[in-house]
């Protein structure tokens, strides 16, 4: 679905700073024959997402069951904490790890694939958020119901689609806008500075899209 979406979007009239001049884009692209290609960038984005997924899965296995009991079951902290156990956490890790290994790389891969289209940063972020939510919401809802110990009902795997897709579109748009601003302002040229700008961009996008 994501790959098909990218192919369709490649032909749409939204333009990059080169503005609807495919010949010019091809000439400039040919001049820049150095640097990683499509496959290399996509694989790198997937690896980046997989690393983040592993770390997040460890944290989520501990925090999500606790937070869901506080917010959904309306337990006190003491009640929620008393329900926590090693068996619960280790069992839920078997859910957080594979679902994160799907979600994190998928977002980064879609984002990287869209950089090869003519879409501008903010528009690319909007499309990325929509594609990501549409593809991955069943995984998110499956994981939430597992963390609550509820029955897995296939009919409910697209539950809360509208607010979730709105949030993900907001996140994708924010990443595009903030990323462009920070890269222009800071012009990172080392691995550390690029990593810092990426982390700051993601942090800002999470805050902006959180409402």
mmCIF file of N, CA and C in Angstrom, residues 1 95 99 102-103 130-146 152-161 164 168:
data_model
loop_
_atom_site.group_PDB
_atom_site.id
_atom_site.type_symbol
_atom_site.label_atom_id
_atom_site.label_comp_id
_atom_site.label_asym_id
_atom_site.label_seq_id
_atom_site.Cartn_x
_atom_site.Cartn_y
_atom_site.Cartn_z
ATOM 1 N N UNK A 1 0.827 -1.207 0.000
ATOM 2 C CA UNK A 1 0.000 0.000 0.000
ATOM 3 C C UNK A 1 0.865 1.262 0.000
ATOM 4 N N UNK A 95 4.550 -8.613 22.914
ATOM 5 C CA UNK A 95 3.646 -7.848 22.046
ATOM 6 C C UNK A 95 4.311 -6.556 21.586
ATOM 7 N N UNK A 99 5.368 -5.547 17.465
ATOM 8 C CA UNK A 99 4.563 -4.440 16.930
ATOM 9 C C UNK A 99 5.440 -3.208 16.686
ATOM 10 N N UNK A 102 7.347 -3.459 13.545
ATOM 11 C CA UNK A 102 6.539 -3.102 12.384
ATOM 12 C C UNK A 102 6.376 -1.596 12.280
ATOM 13 N N UNK A 103 5.989 -0.958 13.401
ATOM 14 C CA UNK A 103 5.594 0.452 13.357
ATOM 15 C C UNK A 103 6.764 1.401 13.093
ATOM 16 N N UNK A 130 -0.857 9.981 6.974
ATOM 17 C CA UNK A 130 -2.069 9.283 6.543
ATOM 18 C C UNK A 130 -1.765 7.826 6.185
ATOM 19 N N UNK A 131 -0.706 7.608 5.397
ATOM 20 C CA UNK A 131 -0.353 6.241 5.011
ATOM 21 C C UNK A 131 0.007 5.394 6.229
ATOM 22 N N UNK A 132 0.810 5.975 7.121
ATOM 23 C CA UNK A 132 1.250 5.223 8.298
ATOM 24 C C UNK A 132 0.062 4.805 9.159
ATOM 25 N N UNK A 133 -0.847 5.741 9.427
ATOM 26 C CA UNK A 133 -2.004 5.420 10.271
ATOM 27 C C UNK A 133 -2.880 4.366 9.613
ATOM 28 N N UNK A 134 -3.119 4.510 8.327
ATOM 29 C CA UNK A 134 -3.990 3.580 7.623
ATOM 30 C C UNK A 134 -3.422 2.163 7.632
ATOM 31 N N UNK A 135 -2.105 2.060 7.497
ATOM 32 C CA UNK A 135 -1.471 0.747 7.465
ATOM 33 C C UNK A 135 -1.325 0.157 8.868
ATOM 34 N N UNK A 136 -0.979 0.999 9.847
ATOM 35 C CA UNK A 136 -0.552 0.486 11.143
ATOM 36 C C UNK A 136 -1.575 0.598 12.271
ATOM 37 N N UNK A 137 -2.718 1.248 12.067
ATOM 38 C CA UNK A 137 -3.685 1.377 13.166
ATOM 39 C C UNK A 137 -4.150 0.020 13.711
ATOM 40 N N UNK A 138 -4.392 -0.985 12.875
ATOM 41 C CA UNK A 138 -4.753 -2.293 13.446
ATOM 42 C C UNK A 138 -3.704 -2.833 14.410
ATOM 43 N N UNK A 139 -2.426 -2.597 14.099
ATOM 44 C CA UNK A 139 -1.348 -3.045 14.990
ATOM 45 C C UNK A 139 -1.416 -2.284 16.314
ATOM 46 N N UNK A 140 -1.657 -0.966 16.238
ATOM 47 C CA UNK A 140 -1.749 -0.136 17.441
ATOM 48 C C UNK A 140 -2.905 -0.585 18.323
ATOM 49 N N UNK A 141 -4.067 -0.818 17.724
ATOM 50 C CA UNK A 141 -5.236 -1.228 18.503
ATOM 51 C C UNK A 141 -5.076 -2.640 19.065
ATOM 52 N N UNK A 142 -4.426 -3.513 18.305
ATOM 53 C CA UNK A 142 -4.145 -4.863 18.811
ATOM 54 C C UNK A 142 -3.268 -4.782 20.052
ATOM 55 N N UNK A 143 -2.250 -3.948 19.975
ATOM 56 C CA UNK A 143 -1.325 -3.804 21.096
ATOM 57 C C UNK A 143 -2.022 -3.212 22.319
ATOM 58 N N UNK A 144 -2.878 -2.207 22.106
ATOM 59 C CA UNK A 144 -3.595 -1.593 23.224
ATOM 60 C C UNK A 144 -4.495 -2.611 23.912
ATOM 61 N N UNK A 145 -5.227 -3.394 23.141
ATOM 62 C CA UNK A 145 -6.146 -4.366 23.744
ATOM 63 C C UNK A 145 -5.382 -5.470 24.475
ATOM 64 N N UNK A 146 -4.204 -5.834 23.949
ATOM 65 C CA UNK A 146 -3.372 -6.816 24.648
ATOM 66 C C UNK A 146 -2.874 -6.261 25.969
ATOM 67 N N UNK A 152 -9.388 -9.702 21.617
ATOM 68 C CA UNK A 152 -9.001 -9.124 20.329
ATOM 69 C C UNK A 152 -10.144 -9.333 19.348
ATOM 70 N N UNK A 153 -10.820 -8.231 19.004
ATOM 71 C CA UNK A 153 -11.954 -8.277 18.089
ATOM 72 C C UNK A 153 -11.551 -7.627 16.762
ATOM 73 N N UNK A 154 -11.445 -8.405 15.671
ATOM 74 C CA UNK A 154 -11.016 -7.825 14.385
ATOM 75 C C UNK A 154 -11.869 -6.638 13.939
ATOM 76 N N UNK A 155 -13.137 -6.621 14.330
ATOM 77 C CA UNK A 155 -14.028 -5.523 13.921
ATOM 78 C C UNK A 155 -13.630 -4.195 14.552
ATOM 79 N N UNK A 156 -12.835 -4.251 15.621
ATOM 80 C CA UNK A 156 -12.460 -3.027 16.343
ATOM 81 C C UNK A 156 -11.026 -2.586 16.062
ATOM 82 N N UNK A 157 -10.351 -3.226 15.129
ATOM 83 C CA UNK A 157 -8.947 -2.904 14.889
ATOM 84 C C UNK A 157 -8.756 -1.545 14.216
ATOM 85 N N UNK A 158 -9.825 -0.993 13.624
ATOM 86 C CA UNK A 158 -9.760 0.369 13.081
ATOM 87 C C UNK A 158 -10.536 1.349 13.950
ATOM 88 N N UNK A 159 -10.709 0.991 15.207
ATOM 89 C CA UNK A 159 -11.387 1.868 16.152
ATOM 90 C C UNK A 159 -10.596 3.167 16.322
ATOM 91 N N UNK A 160 -11.314 4.286 16.451
ATOM 92 C CA UNK A 160 -10.703 5.615 16.657
ATOM 93 C C UNK A 160 -9.812 6.026 15.494
ATOM 94 N N UNK A 161 -10.214 5.684 14.270
ATOM 95 C CA UNK A 161 -9.385 6.012 13.096
ATOM 96 C C UNK A 161 -9.246 7.522 12.899
ATOM 97 N N UNK A 164 -6.973 9.342 15.396
ATOM 98 C CA UNK A 164 -5.611 8.822 15.270
ATOM 99 C C UNK A 164 -4.952 9.306 13.984
ATOM 100 N N UNK A 168 -1.593 11.599 13.585
ATOM 101 C CA UNK A 168 -0.437 11.168 12.802
ATOM 102 C C UNK A 168 -0.143 12.130 11.655
#
